[in-house]
Coordinates of C-alpha atoms and ligand atoms in Angstrom, one line a residue:
X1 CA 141.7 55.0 153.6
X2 CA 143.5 54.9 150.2
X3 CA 141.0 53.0 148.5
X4 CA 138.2 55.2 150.1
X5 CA 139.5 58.2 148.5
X6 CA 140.3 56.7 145.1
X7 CA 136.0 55.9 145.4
X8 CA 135.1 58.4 146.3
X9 CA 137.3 60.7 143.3
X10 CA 135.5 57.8 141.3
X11 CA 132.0 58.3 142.1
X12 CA 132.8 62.0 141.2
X13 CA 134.2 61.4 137.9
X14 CA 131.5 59.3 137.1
X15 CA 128.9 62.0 138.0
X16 CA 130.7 64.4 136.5
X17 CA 130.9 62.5 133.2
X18 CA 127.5 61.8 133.0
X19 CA 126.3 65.6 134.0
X20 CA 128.3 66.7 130.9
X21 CA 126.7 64.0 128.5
X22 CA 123.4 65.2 129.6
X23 CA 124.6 68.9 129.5
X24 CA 126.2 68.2 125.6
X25 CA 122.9 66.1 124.9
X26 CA 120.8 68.8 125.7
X27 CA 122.7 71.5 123.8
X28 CA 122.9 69.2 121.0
X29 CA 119.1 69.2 121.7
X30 CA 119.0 72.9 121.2
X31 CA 121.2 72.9 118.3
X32 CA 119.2 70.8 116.4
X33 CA 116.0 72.6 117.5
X34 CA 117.6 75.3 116.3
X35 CA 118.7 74.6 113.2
X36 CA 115.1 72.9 112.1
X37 CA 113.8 75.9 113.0
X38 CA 115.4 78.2 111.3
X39 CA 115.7 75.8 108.3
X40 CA 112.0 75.7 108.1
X41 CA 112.3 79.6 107.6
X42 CA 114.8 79.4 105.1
X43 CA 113.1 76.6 103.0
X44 CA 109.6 79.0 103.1
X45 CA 112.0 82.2 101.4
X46 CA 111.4 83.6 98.1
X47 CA 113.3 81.8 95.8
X48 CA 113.4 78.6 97.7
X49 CA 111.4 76.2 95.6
X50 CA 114.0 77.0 92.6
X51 CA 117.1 74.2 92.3
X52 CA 120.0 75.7 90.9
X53 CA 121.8 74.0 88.4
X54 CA 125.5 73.3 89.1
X55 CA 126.7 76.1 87.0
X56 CA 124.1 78.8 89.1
X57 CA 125.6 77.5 92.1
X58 CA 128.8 78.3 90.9
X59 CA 127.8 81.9 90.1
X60 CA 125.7 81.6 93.7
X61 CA 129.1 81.0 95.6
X62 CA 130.4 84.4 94.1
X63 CA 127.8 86.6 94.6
X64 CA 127.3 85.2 98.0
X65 CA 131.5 86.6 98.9
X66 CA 130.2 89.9 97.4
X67 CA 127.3 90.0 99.3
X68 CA 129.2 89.1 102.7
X69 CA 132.1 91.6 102.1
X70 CA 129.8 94.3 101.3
X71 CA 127.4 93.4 104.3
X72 CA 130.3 93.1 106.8
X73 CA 131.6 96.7 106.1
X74 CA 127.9 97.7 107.5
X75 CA 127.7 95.1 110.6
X76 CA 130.8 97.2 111.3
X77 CA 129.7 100.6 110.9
X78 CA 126.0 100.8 109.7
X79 CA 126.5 104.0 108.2
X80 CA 128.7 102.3 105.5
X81 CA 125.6 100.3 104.8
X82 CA 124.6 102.3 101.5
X83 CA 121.0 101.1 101.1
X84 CA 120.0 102.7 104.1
X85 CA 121.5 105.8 103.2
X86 CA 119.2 108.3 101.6
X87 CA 119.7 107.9 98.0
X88 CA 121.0 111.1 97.0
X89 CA 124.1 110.5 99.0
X90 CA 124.3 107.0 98.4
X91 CA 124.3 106.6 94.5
X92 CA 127.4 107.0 93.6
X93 CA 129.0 104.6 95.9
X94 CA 126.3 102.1 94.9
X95 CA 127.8 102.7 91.4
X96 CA 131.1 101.5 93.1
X97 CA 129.7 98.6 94.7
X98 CA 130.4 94.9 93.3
X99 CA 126.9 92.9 93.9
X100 CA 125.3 96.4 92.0
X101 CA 127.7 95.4 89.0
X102 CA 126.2 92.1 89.2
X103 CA 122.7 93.1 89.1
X104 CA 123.1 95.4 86.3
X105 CA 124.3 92.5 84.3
X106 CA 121.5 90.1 85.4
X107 CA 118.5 89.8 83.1
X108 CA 116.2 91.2 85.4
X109 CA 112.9 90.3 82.9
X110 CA 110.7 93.2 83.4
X111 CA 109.8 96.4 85.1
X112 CA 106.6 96.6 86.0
X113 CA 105.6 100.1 87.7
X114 CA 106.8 102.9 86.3
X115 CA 105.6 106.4 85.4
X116 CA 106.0 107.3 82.0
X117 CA 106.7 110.9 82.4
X118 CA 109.3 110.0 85.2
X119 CA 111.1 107.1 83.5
X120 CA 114.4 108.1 81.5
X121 CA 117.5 109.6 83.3
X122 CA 117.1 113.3 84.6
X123 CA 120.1 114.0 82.6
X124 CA 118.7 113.3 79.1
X125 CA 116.6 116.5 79.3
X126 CA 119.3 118.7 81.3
X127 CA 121.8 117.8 79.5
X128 CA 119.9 117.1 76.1
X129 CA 116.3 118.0 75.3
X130 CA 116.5 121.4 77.4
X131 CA 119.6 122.2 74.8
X132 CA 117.4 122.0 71.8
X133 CA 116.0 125.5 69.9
X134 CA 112.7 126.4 70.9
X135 CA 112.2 125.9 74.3
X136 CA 111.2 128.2 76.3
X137 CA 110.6 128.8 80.3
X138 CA 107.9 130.5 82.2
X139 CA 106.0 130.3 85.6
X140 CA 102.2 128.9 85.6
X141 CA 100.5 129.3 88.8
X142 CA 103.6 129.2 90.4
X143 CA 105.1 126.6 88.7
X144 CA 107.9 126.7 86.4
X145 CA 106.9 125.1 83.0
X146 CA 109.0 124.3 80.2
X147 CA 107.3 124.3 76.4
X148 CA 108.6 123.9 73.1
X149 CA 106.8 126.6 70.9
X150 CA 107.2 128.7 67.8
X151 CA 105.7 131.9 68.8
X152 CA 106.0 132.3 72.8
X153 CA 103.3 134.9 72.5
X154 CA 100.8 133.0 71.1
X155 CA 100.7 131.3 74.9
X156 CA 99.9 134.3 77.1
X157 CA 99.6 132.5 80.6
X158 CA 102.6 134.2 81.0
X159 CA 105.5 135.4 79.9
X160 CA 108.0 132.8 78.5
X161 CA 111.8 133.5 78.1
X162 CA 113.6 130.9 75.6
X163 CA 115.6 128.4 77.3
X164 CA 118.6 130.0 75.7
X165 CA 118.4 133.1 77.0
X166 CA 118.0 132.2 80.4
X167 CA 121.5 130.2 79.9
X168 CA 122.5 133.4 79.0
X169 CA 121.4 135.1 81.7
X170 CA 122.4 133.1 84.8
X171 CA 125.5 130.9 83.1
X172 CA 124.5 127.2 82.0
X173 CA 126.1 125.3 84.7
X174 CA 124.4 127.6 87.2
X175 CA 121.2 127.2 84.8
X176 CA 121.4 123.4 84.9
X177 CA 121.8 123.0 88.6
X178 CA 118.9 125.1 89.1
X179 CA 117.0 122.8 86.5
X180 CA 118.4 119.5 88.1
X181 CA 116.7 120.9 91.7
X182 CA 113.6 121.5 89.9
X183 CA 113.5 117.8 88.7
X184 CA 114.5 115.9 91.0
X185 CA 114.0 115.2 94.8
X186 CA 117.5 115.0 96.1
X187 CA 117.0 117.0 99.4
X188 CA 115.3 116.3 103.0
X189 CA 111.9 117.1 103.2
X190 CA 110.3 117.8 107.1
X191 CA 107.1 116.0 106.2
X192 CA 105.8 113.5 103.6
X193 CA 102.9 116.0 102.8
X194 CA 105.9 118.8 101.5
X195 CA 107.7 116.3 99.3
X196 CA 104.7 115.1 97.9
X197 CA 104.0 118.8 97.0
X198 CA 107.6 119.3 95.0
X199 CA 107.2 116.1 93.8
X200 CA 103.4 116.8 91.9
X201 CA 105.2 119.9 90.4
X202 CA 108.3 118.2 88.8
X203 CA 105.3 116.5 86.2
X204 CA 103.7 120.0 85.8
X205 CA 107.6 121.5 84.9
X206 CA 107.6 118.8 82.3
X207 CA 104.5 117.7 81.2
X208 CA 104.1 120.3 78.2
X209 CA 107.8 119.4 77.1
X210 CA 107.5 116.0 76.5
X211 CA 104.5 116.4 75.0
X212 CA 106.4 117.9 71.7
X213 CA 105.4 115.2 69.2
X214 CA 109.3 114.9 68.2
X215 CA 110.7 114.7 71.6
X216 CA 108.2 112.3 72.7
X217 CA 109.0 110.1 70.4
X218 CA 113.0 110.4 71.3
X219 CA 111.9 110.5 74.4
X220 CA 110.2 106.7 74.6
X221 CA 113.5 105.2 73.0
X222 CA 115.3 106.9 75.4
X223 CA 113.5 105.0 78.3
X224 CA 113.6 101.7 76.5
X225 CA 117.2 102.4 76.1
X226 CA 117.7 103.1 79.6
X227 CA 116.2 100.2 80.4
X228 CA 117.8 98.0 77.7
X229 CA 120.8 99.0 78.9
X230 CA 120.0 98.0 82.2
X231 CA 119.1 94.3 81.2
X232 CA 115.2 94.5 81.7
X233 CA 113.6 93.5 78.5
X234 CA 110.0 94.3 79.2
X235 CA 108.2 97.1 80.6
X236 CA 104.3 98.6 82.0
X237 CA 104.3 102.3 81.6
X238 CA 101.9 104.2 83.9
X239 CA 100.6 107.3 82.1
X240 CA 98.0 109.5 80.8
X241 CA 96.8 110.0 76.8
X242 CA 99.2 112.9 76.0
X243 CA 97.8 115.3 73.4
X244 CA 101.1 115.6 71.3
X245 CA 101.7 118.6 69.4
X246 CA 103.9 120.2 66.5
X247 CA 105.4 123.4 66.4
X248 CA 103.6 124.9 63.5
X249 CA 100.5 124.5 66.3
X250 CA 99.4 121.0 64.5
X251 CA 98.2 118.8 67.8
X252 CA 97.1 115.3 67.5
X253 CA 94.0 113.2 68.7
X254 CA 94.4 110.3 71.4
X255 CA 94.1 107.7 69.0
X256 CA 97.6 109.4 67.5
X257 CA 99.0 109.6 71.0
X258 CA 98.7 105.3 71.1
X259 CA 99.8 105.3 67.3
X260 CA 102.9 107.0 67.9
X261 CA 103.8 105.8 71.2
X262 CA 103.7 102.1 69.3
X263 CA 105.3 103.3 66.9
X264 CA 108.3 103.9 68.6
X265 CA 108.1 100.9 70.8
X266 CA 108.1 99.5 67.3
X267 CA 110.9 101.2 66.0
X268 CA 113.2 100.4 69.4
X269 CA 112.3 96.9 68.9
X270 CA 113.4 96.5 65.3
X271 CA 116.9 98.1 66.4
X272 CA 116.8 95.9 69.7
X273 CA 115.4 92.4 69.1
X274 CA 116.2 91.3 72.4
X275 CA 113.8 93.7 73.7
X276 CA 110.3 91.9 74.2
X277 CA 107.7 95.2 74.4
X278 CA 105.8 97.8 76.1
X279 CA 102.5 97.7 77.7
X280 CA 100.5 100.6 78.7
X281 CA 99.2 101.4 82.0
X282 CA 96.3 104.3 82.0
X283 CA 96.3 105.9 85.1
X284 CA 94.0 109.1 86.3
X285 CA 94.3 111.6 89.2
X286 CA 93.0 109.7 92.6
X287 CA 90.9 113.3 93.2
X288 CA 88.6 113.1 90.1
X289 CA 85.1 113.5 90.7
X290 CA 83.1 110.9 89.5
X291 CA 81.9 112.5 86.2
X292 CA 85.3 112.6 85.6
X293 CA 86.6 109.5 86.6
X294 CA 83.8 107.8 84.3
X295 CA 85.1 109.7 81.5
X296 CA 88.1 108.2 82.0
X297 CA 87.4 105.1 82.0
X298 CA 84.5 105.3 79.2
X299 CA 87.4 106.4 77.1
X300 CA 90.4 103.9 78.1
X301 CA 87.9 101.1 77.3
X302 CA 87.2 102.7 73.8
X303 CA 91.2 103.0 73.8
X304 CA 91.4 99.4 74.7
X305 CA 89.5 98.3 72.1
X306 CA 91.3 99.6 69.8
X307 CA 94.7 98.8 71.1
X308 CA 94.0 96.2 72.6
X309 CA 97.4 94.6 73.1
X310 CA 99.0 97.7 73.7
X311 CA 96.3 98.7 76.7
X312 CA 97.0 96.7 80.0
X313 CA 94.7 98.2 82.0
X314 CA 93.4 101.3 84.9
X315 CA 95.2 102.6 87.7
X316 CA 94.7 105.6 89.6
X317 CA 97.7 108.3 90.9
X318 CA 98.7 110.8 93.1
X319 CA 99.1 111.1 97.0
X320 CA 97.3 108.3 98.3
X321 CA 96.3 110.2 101.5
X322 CA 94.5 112.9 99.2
X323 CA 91.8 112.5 97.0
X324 CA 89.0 109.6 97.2
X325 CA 89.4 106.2 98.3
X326 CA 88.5 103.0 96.0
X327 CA 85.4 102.6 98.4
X328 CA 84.4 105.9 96.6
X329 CA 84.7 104.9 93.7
X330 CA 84.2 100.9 94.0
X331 CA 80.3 101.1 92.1
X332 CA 82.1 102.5 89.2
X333 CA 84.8 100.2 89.3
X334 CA 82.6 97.7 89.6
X335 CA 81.3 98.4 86.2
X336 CA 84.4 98.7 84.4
X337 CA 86.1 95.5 85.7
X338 CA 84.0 93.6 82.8
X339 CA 86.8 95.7 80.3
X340 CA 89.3 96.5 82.1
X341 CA 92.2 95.0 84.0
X342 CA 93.4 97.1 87.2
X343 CA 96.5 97.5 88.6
X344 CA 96.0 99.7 91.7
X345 CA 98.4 101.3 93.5
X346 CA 97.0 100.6 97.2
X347 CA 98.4 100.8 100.8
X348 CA 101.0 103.3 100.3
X349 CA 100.8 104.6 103.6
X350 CA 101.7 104.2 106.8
X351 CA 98.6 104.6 108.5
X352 CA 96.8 101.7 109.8
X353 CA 92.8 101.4 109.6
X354 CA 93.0 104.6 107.7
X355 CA 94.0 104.8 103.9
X356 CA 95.6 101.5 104.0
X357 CA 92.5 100.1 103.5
X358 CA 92.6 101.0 99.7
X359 CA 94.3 97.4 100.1
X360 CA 91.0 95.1 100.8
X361 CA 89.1 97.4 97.9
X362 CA 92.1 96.1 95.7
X363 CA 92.0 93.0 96.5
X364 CA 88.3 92.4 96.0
X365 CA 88.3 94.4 92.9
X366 CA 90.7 92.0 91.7
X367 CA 93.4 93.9 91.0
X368 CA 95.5 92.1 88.8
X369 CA 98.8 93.3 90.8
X370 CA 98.9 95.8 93.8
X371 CA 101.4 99.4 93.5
X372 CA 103.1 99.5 96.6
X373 CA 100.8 97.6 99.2
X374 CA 103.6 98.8 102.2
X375 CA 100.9 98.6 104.8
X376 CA 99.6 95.0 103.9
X377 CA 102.2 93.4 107.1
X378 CA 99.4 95.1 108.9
X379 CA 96.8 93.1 107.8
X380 CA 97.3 89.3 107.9
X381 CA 93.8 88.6 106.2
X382 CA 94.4 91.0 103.5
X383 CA 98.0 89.2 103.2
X384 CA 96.4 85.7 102.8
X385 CA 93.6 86.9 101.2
X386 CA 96.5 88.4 98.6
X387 CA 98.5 84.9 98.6
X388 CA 95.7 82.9 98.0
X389 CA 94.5 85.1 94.9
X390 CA 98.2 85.0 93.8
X391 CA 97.8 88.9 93.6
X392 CA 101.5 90.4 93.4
X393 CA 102.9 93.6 95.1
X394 CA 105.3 95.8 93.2
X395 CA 108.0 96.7 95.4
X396 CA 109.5 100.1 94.9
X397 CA 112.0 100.4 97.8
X398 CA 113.6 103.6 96.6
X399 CA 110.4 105.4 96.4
X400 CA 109.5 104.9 99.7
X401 CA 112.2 106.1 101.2
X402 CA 112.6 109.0 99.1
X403 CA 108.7 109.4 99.8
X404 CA 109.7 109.1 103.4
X405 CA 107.7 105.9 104.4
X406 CA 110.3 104.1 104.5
X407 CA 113.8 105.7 105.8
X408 CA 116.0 102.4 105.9
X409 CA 114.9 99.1 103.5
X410 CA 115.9 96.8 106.7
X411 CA 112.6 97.2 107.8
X412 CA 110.7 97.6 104.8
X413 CA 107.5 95.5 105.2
X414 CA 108.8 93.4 102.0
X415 CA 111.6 91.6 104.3
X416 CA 108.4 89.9 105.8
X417 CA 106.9 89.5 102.1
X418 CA 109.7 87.7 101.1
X419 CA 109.8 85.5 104.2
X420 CA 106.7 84.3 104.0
X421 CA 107.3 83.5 100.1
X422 CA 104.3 86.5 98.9
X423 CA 105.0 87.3 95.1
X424 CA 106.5 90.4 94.7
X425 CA 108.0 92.1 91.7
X426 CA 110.6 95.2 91.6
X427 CA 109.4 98.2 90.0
X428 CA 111.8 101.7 89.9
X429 CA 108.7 103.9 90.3
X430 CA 109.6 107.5 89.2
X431 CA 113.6 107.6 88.7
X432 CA 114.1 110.0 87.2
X433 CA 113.1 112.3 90.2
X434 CA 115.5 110.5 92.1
X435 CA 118.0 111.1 89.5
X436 CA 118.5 106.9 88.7
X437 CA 118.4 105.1 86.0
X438 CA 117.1 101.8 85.0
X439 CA 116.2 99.3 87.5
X440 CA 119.2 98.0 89.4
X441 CA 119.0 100.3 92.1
X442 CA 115.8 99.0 93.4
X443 CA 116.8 95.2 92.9
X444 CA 119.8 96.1 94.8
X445 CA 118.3 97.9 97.7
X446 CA 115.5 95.0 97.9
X447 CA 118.8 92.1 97.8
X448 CA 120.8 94.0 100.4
X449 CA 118.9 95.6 102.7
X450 CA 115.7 92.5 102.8
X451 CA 117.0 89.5 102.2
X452 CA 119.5 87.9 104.6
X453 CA 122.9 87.1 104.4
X454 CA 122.6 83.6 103.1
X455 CA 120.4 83.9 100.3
X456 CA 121.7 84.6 96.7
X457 CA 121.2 84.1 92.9
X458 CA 117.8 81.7 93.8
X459 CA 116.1 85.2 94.9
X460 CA 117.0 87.2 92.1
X461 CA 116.3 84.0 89.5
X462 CA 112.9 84.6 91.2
X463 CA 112.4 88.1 91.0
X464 CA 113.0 87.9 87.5
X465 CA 111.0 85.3 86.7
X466 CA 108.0 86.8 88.9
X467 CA 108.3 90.2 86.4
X468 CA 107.2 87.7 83.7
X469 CA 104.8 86.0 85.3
X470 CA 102.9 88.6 86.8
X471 CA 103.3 90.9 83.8
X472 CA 100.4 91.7 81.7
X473 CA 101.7 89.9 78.5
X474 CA 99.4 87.2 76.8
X475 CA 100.4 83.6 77.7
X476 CA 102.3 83.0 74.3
X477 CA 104.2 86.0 74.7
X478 CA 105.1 84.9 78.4
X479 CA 106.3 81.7 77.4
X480 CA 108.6 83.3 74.1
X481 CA 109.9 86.1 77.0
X482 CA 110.3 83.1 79.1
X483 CA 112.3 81.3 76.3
X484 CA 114.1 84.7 75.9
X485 CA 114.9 85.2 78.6
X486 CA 116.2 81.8 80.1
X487 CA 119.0 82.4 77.0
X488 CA 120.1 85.6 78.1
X489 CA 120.4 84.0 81.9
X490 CA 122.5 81.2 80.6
X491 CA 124.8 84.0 79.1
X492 CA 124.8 85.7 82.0
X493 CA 126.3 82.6 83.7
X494 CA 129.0 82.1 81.6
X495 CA 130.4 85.6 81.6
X496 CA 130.3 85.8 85.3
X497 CA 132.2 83.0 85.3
X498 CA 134.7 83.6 82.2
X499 CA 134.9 86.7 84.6
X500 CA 135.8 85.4 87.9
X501 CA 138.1 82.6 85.9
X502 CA 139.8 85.8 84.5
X503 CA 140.0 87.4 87.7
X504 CA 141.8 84.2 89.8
X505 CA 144.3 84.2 86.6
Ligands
ZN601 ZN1 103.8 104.5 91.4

């Protein structure tokens, strides 16, 4: 009977035994299934194919505990996640924030889509320009305009008051506020269409200033500065020819307008030898009729000619659901390709098999990087198609949302971008309307909010080495920038770590 039982409690320990090995076997199974999986994802990340040296994964390790803190305060409560918070609210905590301190310091290489007009701090004319004698205020077709001028009634669209006097008049810090609403986009709009709308008469309020020959010229150091400051050492400027003028009434030709832009690209870059150049970017109203748009480009190939290092290439602006399409203009294009480079901004929508298909007509038009391109996650041949051109996307993040496409960067269509290894570059778009500065707000939104937890300095390394390769520079200057800019990296390594060495003292 004894024995029996002992046999029996045998046989059951035996079974039971070899149920758990085959239970552990098949979750070890899993596990590994698992992991391979997910490995195969990671390995396919932007940024993957880069080995870090011992040193960057040194500097890796930290970022990757700023990173984690910062991202555990959101798993907790996703409202302290900041990048998803509009960014209006959420700028001067991001000044706060530790991995933002990191990416200001981080040679970021270049930025590659900005607006000219749109491109220094929104303070530097409150705070500065609209300070200086001269200027004076008015509404145009119901848009207030600010112009430097001489004799206010030589200019009878309507009736200016000097700058001055309306400080005067309403008290300057109630003046200033009222000037920092009309520049910038820092409230909630009900509807893409409306902020579009304030944000097309922003550029009208401050065209006509910054066209003042003397300003201008302050006004491109300003935005190198900015930038310099920043640690971005390259840039492509979006803009139109500006007819610059004087106050005695002198105004200048279009050929001046390229002369004295270099000139103080020049004159930055004697003072700042780190800084590698400008490029410019001519870009034209989306709407134009076709007499006009052939104008256009008739005259940026003369342009190009002439300034022919200083000309990247065409793009076309404004509210991508107005206007024409590229289809409407694609015969024209067509023509011009044999002069001119393009750099479209296509797909900024959210519409699918509507205006997001500006995207195939910039890809076959071979458009030598793509604004924008949210909607391309829609279109998997168009993606491939894009990849297998090598055709990049410049990724404006903070746009978007302020744009309202894109309320919260988690599910920005450049998560998937950068999963599936598409080259993208970071571009800060129109800052100053979102009263920014520079270009670490946007690399910090794209490093928080779209890339996961686990991936660090390789992604940036990338990014920044993306803005020189895709960048419109000559293949000399891309290997000196290159050169340039691998020394200001290895800097950058040291003093994080002379930092953090300082910091465990
Ligand atoms: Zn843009």
């Amino acid at each position: 009977m004894y024995k029996s039982v002992i046999a029996i409690v045998t046989l059951i320990l035996i079974i039971l035994s070899v149920v758990l090995a085959m239970l552990l076997n098949k979750s070890e199974d899993y596990c590994k299934k698992r992991d391979r999986l997910l490995a195969e994802e990671d390995s396919a990340f932007l940024g993957a194919n880069l080995t870090l040296t011992s040193t960057e994964l040194k500097v890796d390790k930290i970022l990757l505990e700023l990173k984690t803190t910062e991202l555990s305060l959101g798993y907790k409560n996703s409202s302290e996640f900041l990048p998803a918070l509009p960014f209006h609210r959420a700028k001067e905590r991001i000044d706060e924030s530790k991995v933002f301190g990191f990416i200001r310091k981080l040679p970021k290489g270049g930025s590659l889509h900005t607006h000219l007009l749109a491109a220094a701090s929104v303070d530097f004319l409150v705070k500065n320009i609209s300070y200086r004698d001269g200027l004076y205020g008015g509404e145009v077709n119901g848009v207030f305009k600010l112009k430097f001028m001489h004799d206010p009634l030589k200019d009878n669209r309507t009736k200016w008051t000097s700058v001055k006097d309306l400080r005067l008049q309403q008290g300057s810090q109630r003046f200033d506020q009222w000037l920092l609403e009309q520049l910038t986009l820092t409230q909630d709009f009900p509807s893409i269409e409306t902020a579009w709308t304030k944000f097309k008469r922003i550029f009208t309020t401050t065209y006509d200033l910054y066209s003042y020959k003397p300003v201008f010229q302050e006004y491109i150091q300003r935005v190198l500065q900015e930038l310099y400051d920043d640690n971005v050492m390259y840039t492509e400027l979006k803009g139109t020819i500006m007819i610059l003028y004087d106050l005695d009434g002198t105004t200048y030709s279009k050929q001046d307008f390229f002369r004295i832009f270099q000139a103080a690209v020049e004159e930055f870059k004697s003072s700042h030898p780190k800084f590698v150049g400008v490029r410019y970017i001519h870009s034209i109203y989306r709407g134009v009729d076709f007499d006009t748009l052939q104008q256009g480009l008739d005259e940026i190939i003369a342009m190009k000619k002439l300034f022919p290092d200083f000309v990247a290439g065409f793009d076309f602006v404004g509210f991508e659901e107005e206007g024409k399409t590229l289809l409407d203009y694609a015969p024209q294009l067509l023509q011009a390709q044999k002069y001119l480079r393009f750099f479209f901004h296509a797909g900024e929508s959210s519409w699918f098999g509507h205006t997001d298909l500006n995207l195939a007509d910039a890809l076959l038009l071979n458009s030598f990087r793509i604004g924008h391109g949210f909607a391309i996650t829609k279109h998997p041949k168009l993606l491939d198609f894009g990849k297998e051109h090598d055709i990049p996307l410049e990724i404006c993040p903070i746009s978007n949302q302020v744009l309202k496409l894109n309320e919260d960067p988690r599910n920005h269509p450049a998560a998937t971008l950068m999963a599936l290894n598409y080259p993208i570059v970071i571009g800060n778009d129109d800052p100053s309307i979102w009263n920014a500065t520079g270009l670490s707000y946007d690399w910090y939104v794209v490093f928080m909010a779209m890339t996961p937890k686990n991936k660090g300095l390789e992604v940036l390394k990338q990014l920044a080495i993306n803005s020189i390769r895709y960048s419109a520079m000559d293949k000399e200057e891309k290997n000196d920038a290159m050169k340039r800019w691998q020394q200001q990296w290895n800097n950058f390594l040291i003093d994080i770590l002379l930092q953090d060495d300082k910091r465990g003292l």
